[in-house]
mmCIF file of C-alpha atoms in Angstrom:
data_model
loop_
_atom_site.group_PDB
_atom_site.id
_atom_site.type_symbol
_atom_site.label_atom_id
_atom_site.label_comp_id
_atom_site.label_asym_id
_atom_site.label_seq_id
_atom_site.Cartn_x
_atom_site.Cartn_y
_atom_site.Cartn_z
ATOM 1 C CA MET A 1 13.103 -22.519 -1.369
ATOM 2 C CA THR A 2 11.986 -25.555 -3.341
ATOM 3 C CA MET A 3 11.573 -24.962 -7.062
ATOM 4 C CA SER A 4 10.100 -27.264 -9.688
ATOM 5 C CA PRO A 5 12.209 -28.224 -12.730
ATOM 6 C CA SER A 6 12.870 -25.533 -15.278
ATOM 7 C CA SER A 7 10.393 -25.325 -18.080
ATOM 8 C CA ALA A 8 10.984 -24.926 -21.777
ATOM 9 C CA HIS A 9 11.212 -21.376 -23.046
ATOM 10 C CA SER A 10 10.205 -19.821 -26.287
ATOM 11 C CA ARG A 11 12.674 -17.771 -28.271
ATOM 12 C CA SER A 12 11.127 -14.609 -26.885
ATOM 13 C CA GLY A 13 12.199 -15.670 -23.385
ATOM 14 C CA ARG A 14 8.646 -16.135 -22.152
ATOM 15 C CA ALA A 15 7.927 -19.370 -20.319
ATOM 16 C CA SER A 16 5.606 -21.613 -22.350
ATOM 17 C CA HIS A 17 3.428 -23.837 -20.180
ATOM 18 C CA GLY A 18 5.777 -23.322 -17.258
ATOM 19 C CA SER A 19 5.950 -20.934 -14.371
ATOM 20 C CA PRO A 20 7.865 -17.689 -14.700
ATOM 21 C CA ILE A 21 9.468 -18.791 -11.431
ATOM 22 C CA ASP A 22 11.086 -21.634 -13.394
ATOM 23 C CA THR A 23 12.826 -19.314 -15.835
ATOM 24 C CA ASP A 24 16.427 -20.214 -16.632
ATOM 25 C CA GLY A 25 17.282 -16.537 -17.097
ATOM 26 C CA PRO A 26 17.741 -13.907 -14.418
ATOM 27 C CA ARG A 27 14.690 -12.917 -12.426
ATOM 28 C CA ILE A 28 13.905 -9.215 -12.277
ATOM 29 C CA PRO A 29 14.697 -7.782 -8.824
ATOM 30 C CA LEU A 30 12.029 -5.444 -7.434
ATOM 31 C CA TYR A 31 14.114 -4.286 -4.476
ATOM 32 C CA THR A 32 16.816 -2.281 -6.245
ATOM 33 C CA THR A 33 17.301 1.467 -6.523
ATOM 34 C CA GLU A 34 17.250 1.049 -10.316
ATOM 35 C CA PHE A 35 13.754 -0.434 -10.242
ATOM 36 C CA ALA A 36 12.561 2.256 -7.812
ATOM 37 C CA ALA A 37 13.885 4.990 -10.115
ATOM 38 C CA ASP A 38 11.927 3.813 -13.177
ATOM 39 C CA PRO A 39 9.339 1.131 -12.405
ATOM 40 C CA HIS A 40 7.184 1.981 -15.413
ATOM 41 C CA GLY A 41 10.115 1.453 -17.742
ATOM 42 C CA ALA A 42 10.676 -1.886 -16.036
ATOM 43 C CA TYR A 43 6.992 -2.830 -16.408
ATOM 44 C CA ARG A 44 7.095 -2.018 -20.130
ATOM 45 C CA GLU A 45 10.146 -4.231 -20.608
ATOM 46 C CA MET A 46 8.517 -6.990 -18.529
ATOM 47 C CA ARG A 47 5.396 -6.833 -20.690
ATOM 48 C CA ARG A 48 7.423 -6.947 -23.912
ATOM 49 C CA ARG A 49 9.457 -9.922 -22.768
ATOM 50 C CA TYR A 50 7.059 -11.992 -20.674
ATOM 51 C CA GLY A 51 3.479 -10.886 -21.244
ATOM 52 C CA SER A 52 1.213 -10.727 -18.199
ATOM 53 C CA LEU A 53 3.213 -12.960 -15.799
ATOM 54 C CA VAL A 54 6.790 -12.123 -14.897
ATOM 55 C CA PRO A 55 9.582 -13.920 -12.966
ATOM 56 C CA VAL A 56 10.781 -11.593 -10.218
ATOM 57 C CA GLU A 57 12.689 -11.513 -6.956
ATOM 58 C CA LEU A 58 11.114 -9.722 -3.989
ATOM 59 C CA ALA A 59 14.368 -9.947 -2.020
ATOM 60 C CA PRO A 60 17.617 -11.789 -2.731
ATOM 61 C CA GLY A 61 16.667 -15.452 -3.157
ATOM 62 C CA VAL A 62 12.901 -14.871 -2.737
ATOM 63 C CA SER A 63 11.244 -15.722 -6.046
ATOM 64 C CA ALA A 64 7.715 -14.810 -7.093
ATOM 65 C CA THR A 65 5.498 -14.299 -10.094
ATOM 66 C CA LEU A 66 4.462 -10.693 -10.731
ATOM 67 C CA VAL A 67 1.068 -10.227 -12.391
ATOM 68 C CA ILE A 68 1.100 -7.189 -14.702
ATOM 69 C CA GLY A 69 -1.975 -8.039 -16.794
ATOM 70 C CA TYR A 70 -5.242 -6.428 -15.699
ATOM 71 C CA TYR A 71 -7.544 -9.301 -16.634
ATOM 72 C CA ALA A 72 -5.238 -11.909 -15.091
ATOM 73 C CA ALA A 73 -5.231 -9.885 -11.859
ATOM 74 C CA VAL A 74 -9.025 -9.588 -11.801
ATOM 75 C CA ARG A 75 -9.335 -13.351 -12.313
ATOM 76 C CA ILE A 76 -6.976 -14.023 -9.414
ATOM 77 C CA PHE A 77 -8.684 -11.499 -7.131
ATOM 78 C CA ASN A 78 -12.053 -13.147 -7.716
ATOM 79 C CA ASP A 79 -10.935 -16.777 -7.361
ATOM 80 C CA PRO A 80 -9.899 -17.221 -3.713
ATOM 81 C CA ASP A 81 -10.524 -20.981 -3.914
ATOM 82 C CA HIS A 82 -7.624 -21.415 -6.340
ATOM 83 C CA PHE A 83 -5.628 -18.366 -5.209
ATOM 84 C CA PRO A 84 -5.821 -18.212 -1.411
ATOM 85 C CA ALA A 85 -4.025 -15.564 0.601
ATOM 86 C CA ASP A 86 -2.724 -17.973 3.257
ATOM 87 C CA PRO A 87 1.090 -18.292 2.943
ATOM 88 C CA ARG A 88 1.764 -20.948 5.582
ATOM 89 C CA THR A 89 2.872 -23.733 3.225
ATOM 90 C CA TRP A 90 5.199 -21.339 1.378
ATOM 91 C CA GLN A 91 6.771 -19.860 4.470
ATOM 92 C CA GLN A 92 7.834 -23.262 5.832
ATOM 93 C CA ASP A 93 10.791 -23.101 3.438
ATOM 94 C CA VAL A 94 11.643 -19.433 4.034
ATOM 95 C CA PRO A 95 14.556 -18.569 6.342
ATOM 96 C CA THR A 96 13.437 -16.797 9.505
ATOM 97 C CA ASP A 97 15.831 -13.923 8.785
ATOM 98 C CA CYS A 98 14.311 -13.227 5.352
ATOM 99 C CA PRO A 99 13.891 -9.420 5.267
ATOM 100 C CA ILE A 100 10.396 -9.511 3.757
ATOM 101 C CA LEU A 101 9.014 -12.428 5.778
ATOM 102 C CA PRO A 102 7.272 -10.093 8.285
ATOM 103 C CA MET A 103 5.482 -8.467 5.345
ATOM 104 C CA MET A 104 4.383 -11.765 3.800
ATOM 105 C CA GLN A 105 4.018 -14.261 6.629
ATOM 106 C CA TRP A 106 0.741 -15.654 7.900
ATOM 107 C CA ARG A 107 -1.085 -13.671 10.535
ATOM 108 C CA PRO A 108 -4.565 -14.208 11.988
ATOM 109 C CA ASN A 109 -6.073 -11.319 10.056
ATOM 110 C CA ALA A 110 -8.303 -10.791 7.041
ATOM 111 C CA ARG A 111 -5.398 -10.117 4.640
ATOM 112 C CA ARG A 112 -3.731 -13.496 5.216
ATOM 113 C CA SER A 113 -6.807 -15.684 5.762
ATOM 114 C CA ASP A 114 -9.512 -17.272 3.641
ATOM 115 C CA GLY A 115 -12.945 -18.792 3.995
ATOM 116 C CA ALA A 116 -14.736 -18.593 7.329
ATOM 117 C CA ALA A 117 -11.719 -17.084 9.113
ATOM 118 C CA HIS A 118 -11.447 -14.309 6.535
ATOM 119 C CA ALA A 119 -15.181 -13.572 6.748
ATOM 120 C CA ARG A 120 -14.986 -13.361 10.543
ATOM 121 C CA TYR A 121 -12.017 -11.000 10.579
ATOM 122 C CA ARG A 122 -13.402 -8.861 7.778
ATOM 123 C CA GLN A 123 -16.776 -8.525 9.499
ATOM 124 C CA ALA A 124 -15.080 -7.089 12.583
ATOM 125 C CA ASN A 125 -12.831 -4.771 10.565
ATOM 126 C CA VAL A 126 -15.654 -3.426 8.406
ATOM 127 C CA ALA A 127 -17.793 -2.747 11.463
ATOM 128 C CA GLY A 128 -14.921 -0.960 13.181
ATOM 129 C CA LEU A 129 -14.194 1.227 10.166
ATOM 130 C CA ASN A 130 -17.863 1.913 9.389
ATOM 131 C CA GLY A 131 -18.161 3.466 12.828
ATOM 132 C CA VAL A 132 -15.847 6.310 11.805
ATOM 133 C CA ASP A 133 -17.951 9.445 11.306
ATOM 134 C CA HIS A 134 -16.908 11.107 8.051
ATOM 135 C CA TYR A 135 -17.902 14.587 9.164
ATOM 136 C CA SER A 136 -15.812 14.249 12.308
ATOM 137 C CA LEU A 137 -12.956 12.897 10.198
ATOM 138 C CA HIS A 138 -13.003 16.082 8.077
ATOM 139 C CA GLU A 139 -12.630 18.043 11.324
ATOM 140 C CA THR A 140 -9.849 15.764 12.541
ATOM 141 C CA VAL A 141 -7.806 16.229 9.355
ATOM 142 C CA ALA A 142 -8.235 20.022 9.576
ATOM 143 C CA ARG A 143 -7.316 20.029 13.259
ATOM 144 C CA VAL A 144 -4.124 18.072 12.548
ATOM 145 C CA ALA A 145 -3.214 19.868 9.305
ATOM 146 C CA MET A 146 -3.384 23.459 10.523
ATOM 147 C CA PRO A 147 -0.661 23.349 13.194
ATOM 148 C CA LEU A 148 1.559 21.308 10.896
ATOM 149 C CA ILE A 149 1.283 23.930 8.158
ATOM 150 C CA ASN A 150 1.796 26.701 10.712
ATOM 151 C CA SER A 151 5.001 25.008 11.862
ATOM 152 C CA PHE A 152 6.715 25.652 8.509
ATOM 153 C CA SER A 153 4.697 28.377 6.753
ATOM 154 C CA ALA A 154 7.031 31.135 7.974
ATOM 155 C CA ASP A 155 10.116 29.262 6.701
ATOM 156 C CA GLY A 156 9.326 29.499 3.004
ATOM 157 C CA SER A 157 10.322 25.864 2.490
ATOM 158 C CA ALA A 158 9.493 22.395 3.764
ATOM 159 C CA ASP A 159 9.864 18.684 3.167
ATOM 160 C CA LEU A 160 6.260 17.638 2.742
ATOM 161 C CA ILE A 161 6.927 14.054 3.780
ATOM 162 C CA ARG A 162 8.732 14.651 7.054
ATOM 163 C CA GLN A 163 6.899 17.836 8.020
ATOM 164 C CA TYR A 164 3.403 17.172 6.706
ATOM 165 C CA ALA A 165 2.273 13.888 5.100
ATOM 166 C CA PHE A 166 3.806 11.512 7.638
ATOM 167 C CA PRO A 167 2.812 13.349 10.837
ATOM 168 C CA LEU A 168 -0.659 14.013 9.441
ATOM 169 C CA SER A 169 -1.267 10.385 8.447
ATOM 170 C CA PHE A 170 0.153 9.282 11.785
ATOM 171 C CA GLU A 171 -1.984 11.560 13.934
ATOM 172 C CA VAL A 172 -5.203 11.011 11.986
ATOM 173 C CA LEU A 173 -4.830 7.224 12.186
ATOM 174 C CA ASN A 174 -4.151 7.461 15.922
ATOM 175 C CA ALA A 175 -7.379 9.430 16.321
ATOM 176 C CA ILE A 176 -9.338 6.838 14.331
ATOM 177 C CA LEU A 177 -7.887 3.927 16.306
ATOM 178 C CA GLY A 178 -7.861 5.697 19.671
ATOM 179 C CA CYS A 179 -4.119 5.171 20.169
ATOM 180 C CA PRO A 180 -1.988 7.432 22.409
ATOM 181 C CA ALA A 181 1.008 9.074 20.768
ATOM 182 C CA GLU A 182 3.746 7.110 22.561
ATOM 183 C CA LEU A 183 2.288 3.710 21.696
ATOM 184 C CA ALA A 184 1.557 4.892 18.167
ATOM 185 C CA GLN A 185 5.143 6.048 17.647
ATOM 186 C CA ARG A 186 6.456 2.593 18.459
ATOM 187 C CA ALA A 187 3.862 0.959 16.206
ATOM 188 C CA ALA A 188 4.743 3.290 13.313
ATOM 189 C CA THR A 189 8.474 2.664 13.732
ATOM 190 C CA GLY A 190 7.891 -1.080 13.670
ATOM 191 C CA MET A 191 5.643 -0.895 10.616
ATOM 192 C CA ALA A 192 8.159 1.269 8.728
ATOM 193 C CA ALA A 193 10.857 -1.365 9.323
ATOM 194 C CA ILE A 194 8.531 -4.055 7.956
ATOM 195 C CA PHE A 195 7.794 -2.052 4.786
ATOM 196 C CA GLU A 196 11.477 -1.286 4.246
ATOM 197 C CA GLY A 197 12.583 -4.863 4.904
ATOM 198 C CA VAL A 198 15.398 -3.494 7.068
ATOM 199 C CA ASP A 199 15.592 -4.982 10.577
ATOM 200 C CA ALA A 200 12.062 -6.144 9.872
ATOM 201 C CA ASP A 201 12.033 -8.872 12.529
ATOM 202 C CA ARG A 202 12.750 -6.358 15.299
ATOM 203 C CA GLY A 203 10.199 -3.986 13.755
ATOM 204 C CA ASN A 204 7.606 -6.758 13.783
ATOM 205 C CA ALA A 205 8.219 -7.387 17.489
ATOM 206 C CA MET A 206 7.966 -3.652 18.251
ATOM 207 C CA LEU A 207 4.671 -3.430 16.368
ATOM 208 C CA MET A 208 3.143 -6.408 18.165
ATOM 209 C CA GLU A 209 4.230 -5.213 21.624
ATOM 210 C CA SER A 210 2.862 -1.708 21.163
ATOM 211 C CA LEU A 211 -0.499 -2.928 19.869
ATOM 212 C CA THR A 212 -0.814 -5.426 22.712
ATOM 213 C CA GLU A 213 -0.481 -2.484 25.078
ATOM 214 C CA LEU A 214 -3.157 -0.619 23.117
ATOM 215 C CA ILE A 215 -5.607 -3.511 23.578
ATOM 216 C CA GLU A 216 -4.907 -3.563 27.310
ATOM 217 C CA LEU A 217 -5.521 0.180 27.450
ATOM 218 C CA LYS A 218 -8.843 -0.127 25.591
ATOM 219 C CA ARG A 219 -10.045 -2.839 27.937
ATOM 220 C CA ALA A 220 -9.498 -0.425 30.820
ATOM 221 C CA GLU A 221 -10.496 2.788 29.015
ATOM 222 C CA PRO A 222 -12.836 2.138 26.057
ATOM 223 C CA GLY A 223 -13.624 4.948 23.641
ATOM 224 C CA ASP A 224 -15.420 5.826 20.411
ATOM 225 C CA ASP A 225 -12.694 4.382 18.216
ATOM 226 C CA VAL A 226 -11.878 1.438 15.967
ATOM 227 C CA ALA A 227 -9.817 -0.398 18.605
ATOM 228 C CA THR A 228 -12.719 -0.387 21.066
ATOM 229 C CA ARG A 229 -15.204 -1.467 18.390
ATOM 230 C CA LEU A 230 -12.953 -4.390 17.441
ATOM 231 C CA LEU A 231 -12.650 -5.332 21.094
ATOM 232 C CA ARG A 232 -16.423 -5.318 21.579
ATOM 233 C CA HIS A 233 -17.444 -6.930 18.276
ATOM 234 C CA PRO A 234 -19.743 -9.990 18.588
ATOM 235 C CA VAL A 235 -17.261 -12.283 16.791
ATOM 236 C CA GLU A 236 -15.196 -12.061 20.007
ATOM 237 C CA LEU A 237 -11.677 -11.759 18.660
ATOM 238 C CA SER A 238 -8.919 -13.089 20.886
ATOM 239 C CA GLU A 239 -6.194 -10.749 22.072
ATOM 240 C CA THR A 240 -3.815 -12.131 19.454
ATOM 241 C CA GLU A 241 -6.422 -11.651 16.742
ATOM 242 C CA LEU A 242 -7.130 -8.115 17.931
ATOM 243 C CA VAL A 243 -3.470 -7.196 17.768
ATOM 244 C CA HIS A 244 -3.184 -8.495 14.210
ATOM 245 C CA GLN A 245 -6.286 -6.638 13.011
ATOM 246 C CA LEU A 246 -4.790 -3.430 14.395
ATOM 247 C CA ALA A 247 -1.435 -4.235 12.784
ATOM 248 C CA THR A 248 -3.207 -4.501 9.422
ATOM 249 C CA LEU A 249 -4.798 -1.100 9.960
ATOM 250 C CA TYR A 250 -1.435 0.437 10.863
ATOM 251 C CA GLY A 251 0.075 -1.135 7.760
ATOM 252 C CA ALA A 252 -2.586 0.473 5.586
ATOM 253 C CA GLY A 253 -3.075 3.710 7.475
ATOM 254 C CA ILE A 254 0.376 5.303 7.742
ATOM 255 C CA GLU A 255 2.845 4.347 5.018
ATOM 256 C CA PRO A 256 0.384 3.960 2.106
ATOM 257 C CA GLN A 257 -1.684 6.960 3.251
ATOM 258 C CA GLN A 258 1.413 9.140 3.472
ATOM 259 C CA ASN A 259 2.553 8.045 0.028
ATOM 260 C CA LEU A 260 -0.870 8.633 -1.517
ATOM 261 C CA ILE A 261 -0.814 12.225 -0.247
ATOM 262 C CA VAL A 262 2.783 12.794 -1.357
ATOM 263 C CA ASN A 263 2.491 11.184 -4.789
ATOM 264 C CA THR A 264 -0.629 13.223 -5.496
ATOM 265 C CA LEU A 265 1.030 16.445 -4.377
ATOM 266 C CA LEU A 266 3.941 15.639 -6.676
ATOM 267 C CA LEU A 267 1.534 15.222 -9.591
ATOM 268 C CA ILE A 268 -0.257 18.481 -8.819
ATOM 269 C CA LEU A 269 3.008 20.403 -8.431
ATOM 270 C CA SER A 270 4.756 18.938 -11.482
ATOM 271 C CA ASP A 271 2.078 18.348 -14.115
ATOM 272 C CA GLU A 272 0.509 21.391 -15.750
ATOM 273 C CA ARG A 273 -2.620 19.425 -16.582
ATOM 274 C CA PHE A 274 -3.293 19.102 -12.888
ATOM 275 C CA GLY A 275 -1.343 21.893 -11.237
ATOM 276 C CA GLY A 276 -3.004 24.777 -13.001
ATOM 277 C CA SER A 277 -6.368 23.047 -13.178
ATOM 278 C CA VAL A 278 -6.578 21.901 -9.553
ATOM 279 C CA LEU A 279 -5.426 25.227 -8.165
ATOM 280 C CA GLY A 280 -7.650 27.021 -10.641
ATOM 281 C CA GLY A 281 -10.662 24.874 -9.860
ATOM 282 C CA SER A 282 -11.438 23.114 -13.166
ATOM 283 C CA LEU A 283 -10.095 19.763 -11.949
ATOM 284 C CA SER A 284 -10.581 18.419 -8.447
ATOM 285 C CA THR A 285 -8.098 16.930 -6.034
ATOM 286 C CA ARG A 286 -10.101 13.725 -6.423
ATOM 287 C CA ASP A 287 -9.184 13.652 -10.128
ATOM 288 C CA ALA A 288 -5.503 13.953 -9.232
ATOM 289 C CA LEU A 289 -5.865 11.192 -6.638
ATOM 290 C CA ASP A 290 -7.378 8.905 -9.241
ATOM 291 C CA GLU A 291 -4.550 9.484 -11.693
ATOM 292 C CA VAL A 292 -2.024 8.655 -8.974
ATOM 293 C CA LEU A 293 -3.966 5.511 -8.057
ATOM 294 C CA PHE A 294 -3.646 4.458 -11.697
ATOM 295 C CA ASN A 295 -0.022 5.450 -12.334
ATOM 296 C CA ASP A 296 1.863 5.707 -9.049
ATOM 297 C CA PRO A 297 -0.219 3.975 -6.365
ATOM 298 C CA PRO A 298 1.360 4.120 -2.903
ATOM 299 C CA VAL A 299 1.382 0.327 -2.717
ATOM 300 C CA SER A 300 2.461 -0.707 -6.185
ATOM 301 C CA ASN A 301 2.982 -4.477 -5.814
ATOM 302 C CA LEU A 302 1.191 -6.560 -3.186
ATOM 303 C CA CYS A 303 -2.123 -8.492 -2.813
ATOM 304 C CA ILE A 304 -0.064 -11.698 -2.579
ATOM 305 C CA ARG A 305 -1.700 -15.035 -3.334
ATOM 306 C CA PHE A 306 -0.451 -18.628 -3.035
ATOM 307 C CA PRO A 307 -2.070 -21.093 -5.489
ATOM 308 C CA LYS A 308 -3.257 -24.331 -3.869
ATOM 309 C CA GLN A 309 -2.121 -26.401 -6.839
ATOM 310 C CA PRO A 310 -0.412 -25.752 -10.182
ATOM 311 C CA ILE A 311 -2.743 -23.661 -12.314
ATOM 312 C CA LEU A 312 -2.616 -22.422 -15.900
ATOM 313 C CA ILE A 313 -3.116 -18.713 -16.615
ATOM 314 C CA ASP A 314 -2.294 -17.046 -19.927
ATOM 315 C CA ASP A 315 -0.446 -20.177 -21.134
ATOM 316 C CA VAL A 316 1.748 -20.160 -18.035
ATOM 317 C CA TRP A 317 1.694 -22.749 -15.271
ATOM 318 C CA LEU A 318 1.894 -21.178 -11.835
ATOM 319 C CA PRO A 319 3.319 -23.609 -9.270
ATOM 320 C CA ALA A 320 1.561 -24.513 -6.046
ATOM 321 C CA HIS A 321 2.246 -22.518 -2.884
ATOM 322 C CA GLN A 322 4.612 -20.019 -4.510
ATOM 323 C CA PRO A 323 3.851 -16.275 -4.191
ATOM 324 C CA VAL A 324 1.868 -14.575 -6.925
ATOM 325 C CA VAL A 325 2.107 -10.799 -6.482
ATOM 326 C CA ILE A 326 -0.345 -8.413 -8.105
ATOM 327 C CA SER A 327 1.246 -5.271 -9.546
ATOM 328 C CA MET A 328 -1.515 -2.727 -9.060
ATOM 329 C CA ALA A 329 0.666 -0.128 -10.805
ATOM 330 C CA ALA A 330 1.345 -2.242 -13.895
ATOM 331 C CA CYS A 331 -2.157 -3.738 -14.127
ATOM 332 C CA SER A 332 -3.869 -0.361 -14.002
ATOM 333 C CA THR A 333 -1.701 0.864 -16.889
ATOM 334 C CA ASP A 334 -2.039 -2.344 -18.912
ATOM 335 C CA PRO A 335 -2.525 -1.298 -22.588
ATOM 336 C CA ALA A 336 -5.343 -3.856 -22.748
ATOM 337 C CA ILE A 337 -7.509 -1.561 -20.616
ATOM 338 C CA SER A 338 -5.689 1.758 -20.308
ATOM 339 C CA THR A 339 -7.376 4.740 -21.962
ATOM 340 C CA GLU A 340 -5.389 7.372 -20.039
ATOM 341 C CA GLN A 341 -8.740 9.010 -19.290
ATOM 342 C CA TYR A 342 -8.710 9.200 -15.512
ATOM 343 C CA LEU A 343 -11.452 11.726 -14.838
ATOM 344 C CA GLY A 344 -14.248 9.921 -13.055
ATOM 345 C CA ASN A 345 -12.550 6.573 -13.711
ATOM 346 C CA ARG A 346 -12.344 4.264 -10.679
ATOM 347 C CA ALA A 347 -11.226 1.126 -12.561
ATOM 348 C CA HIS A 348 -7.761 1.029 -10.977
ATOM 349 C CA LEU A 349 -6.780 -1.901 -8.738
ATOM 350 C CA SER A 350 -4.993 0.124 -6.065
ATOM 351 C CA PHE A 351 -7.369 -1.050 -3.338
ATOM 352 C CA GLY A 352 -7.283 -4.649 -4.551
ATOM 353 C CA GLY A 353 -10.351 -6.546 -5.663
ATOM 354 C CA GLY A 354 -12.620 -9.460 -4.877
ATOM 355 C CA PRO A 355 -13.351 -10.548 -1.294
ATOM 356 C CA HIS A 356 -10.056 -9.091 -0.034
ATOM 357 C CA MET A 357 -10.669 -5.584 -1.394
ATOM 358 C CA CYS A 358 -9.575 -2.888 1.062
ATOM 359 C CA PRO A 359 -12.530 -1.868 3.280
ATOM 360 C CA ALA A 360 -11.004 1.532 4.106
ATOM 361 C CA ASN A 361 -10.821 3.021 0.607
ATOM 362 C CA SER A 362 -13.413 5.739 1.250
ATOM 363 C CA LEU A 363 -11.570 6.827 4.406
ATOM 364 C CA SER A 364 -8.272 6.876 2.544
ATOM 365 C CA TYR A 365 -9.705 9.080 -0.211
ATOM 366 C CA LEU A 366 -11.220 11.463 2.328
ATOM 367 C CA ILE A 367 -8.050 11.848 4.389
ATOM 368 C CA ALA A 368 -5.810 12.362 1.350
ATOM 369 C CA GLN A 369 -8.171 14.820 -0.326
ATOM 370 C CA ASP A 370 -8.630 16.901 2.814
ATOM 371 C CA ALA A 371 -4.901 16.886 3.589
ATOM 372 C CA ILE A 372 -4.043 18.122 0.091
ATOM 373 C CA ASP A 373 -6.798 20.729 0.018
ATOM 374 C CA GLN A 374 -5.776 22.124 3.402
ATOM 375 C CA LEU A 375 -2.197 22.556 2.217
ATOM 376 C CA LEU A 376 -3.061 24.101 -1.157
ATOM 377 C CA ASP A 377 -5.616 26.458 0.386
ATOM 378 C CA ALA A 378 -3.054 27.671 2.920
ATOM 379 C CA LEU A 379 -0.096 27.896 0.504
ATOM 380 C CA PRO A 380 -1.539 28.406 -2.997
ATOM 381 C CA GLU A 381 1.837 29.490 -4.457
ATOM 382 C CA ILE A 382 3.647 26.367 -3.323
ATOM 383 C CA ARG A 383 6.008 24.789 -5.870
ATOM 384 C CA LEU A 384 8.703 22.148 -6.054
ATOM 385 C CA ALA A 385 12.095 23.220 -4.748
ATOM 386 C CA VAL A 386 14.005 20.978 -7.183
ATOM 387 C CA PRO A 387 13.375 19.548 -10.665
ATOM 388 C CA THR A 388 11.466 16.270 -10.626
ATOM 389 C CA SER A 389 14.562 14.564 -12.053
ATOM 390 C CA GLU A 390 16.349 15.235 -8.765
ATOM 391 C CA LEU A 391 13.703 13.542 -6.622
ATOM 392 C CA THR A 392 14.609 10.039 -5.429
ATOM 393 C CA TRP A 393 12.439 7.028 -4.649
ATOM 394 C CA ARG A 394 12.903 4.580 -1.794
ATOM 395 C CA PRO A 395 13.777 1.058 -2.961
ATOM 396 C CA GLY A 396 11.498 -1.801 -1.984
ATOM 397 C CA PRO A 397 9.341 -4.355 -3.787
ATOM 398 C CA PHE A 398 5.994 -3.232 -2.418
ATOM 399 C CA HIS A 399 5.740 0.543 -2.167
ATOM 400 C CA ARG A 400 6.063 3.631 -4.389
ATOM 401 C CA ALA A 401 7.564 6.158 -2.022
ATOM 402 C CA LEU A 402 9.690 9.287 -2.375
ATOM 403 C CA THR A 403 12.575 9.877 0.012
ATOM 404 C CA ALA A 404 11.577 13.563 0.311
ATOM 405 C CA LEU A 405 9.327 16.126 -1.347
ATOM 406 C CA PRO A 406 11.032 19.527 -0.946
ATOM 407 C CA VAL A 407 8.896 22.591 -1.720
ATOM 408 C CA VAL A 408 9.172 26.373 -1.522
ATOM 409 C CA PHE A 409 6.523 29.070 -1.133
ATOM 410 C CA PRO A 410 6.219 32.713 -0.063
ATOM 411 C CA GLU A 411 6.806 33.038 3.657
ATOM 412 C CA SER A 412 3.689 33.629 5.732
ATOM 413 C CA THR A 413 3.649 34.710 9.360
ATOM 414 C CA VAL A 414 -0.149 34.692 9.623
ATOM 415 C CA PRO A 415 -1.118 31.465 11.410
ATOM 416 C CA LEU A 416 -4.017 29.333 10.290
ATOM 417 C CA VAL A 417 -6.900 29.071 12.735
#
């Protein structure tokens, strides 16, 4: 990857009038198990050393600037003319076997487009998502949750990721999109590989093939679902464009949704402020969700932008066409804005901001809240099976994801209905 000459550094190590990418010191890797184990400690050290813009590596040899300042992030979100989302110039110099290229490369979708193309894709996506009936979605979550809880309630223990949050997120998204289970399984497997950056190229191919089959199915058998609404939208998306809109929805609807549910359950089960209060009724699940979206959002670093030309932010020159990654986790806990008062506070950046803000945030809240409430109503004495210090987090530059969430509870042989 082409880099501009190294800039001068101040004694503090922070680049002065030069990009953090040009640092002559080591870049901070975001893909290690050490970073996954204590990202907030890493963010504090980043802030002390570099300020709001930090030189990082997203994968070995893949440099980027991480934005950890709230106001810098808001400026970038709301200035798509200078900070477009289109990565095509950058990716020309990226090896095809780069493990995170499938996550970052250009696709004909709203996330990776700007201007008229972005508006066209977003219009279709918003219309497709707005057609989801919220009352029916409550029923769908309950219908999916009950048999899942019944499948382990008599055991007295469970892994809430493998046995609850993943299958629930998976099945609910399939219902929203109108995707049969076999096609959906292949799509989910492909998307997981892309998020992990492990065999991501094969995962990308699997995702595209399965969603192409879904489009063919919806042409033959339309339904009351997002896929059909995308297919029929007046902007007349091509088959390739349709597949990539659906891929975006799978990217947002399984892995991040699962992690939002799990991270919130961890908070409720490990923090007395929330555990006793949520189960006792003085604090709502929505309050717990908001604290997680501030502190441990399921997608912690993303919303990638590629400046059109060198641009100065916070006394730092960002180079043209190099990735600028917004740390939603670090920005939302920036001391410049953080009050640690989360009740009723929706000022986090976990759904992005500006014209690219996630259009499915209300659906995500609803699904997560219902999933958590169903579980806690059914198993009110549920608790963690191990100390929080024994829980492990999956490495990766983009997500905040546990490897497992083991719990125990009194055995129950009375099935939910």
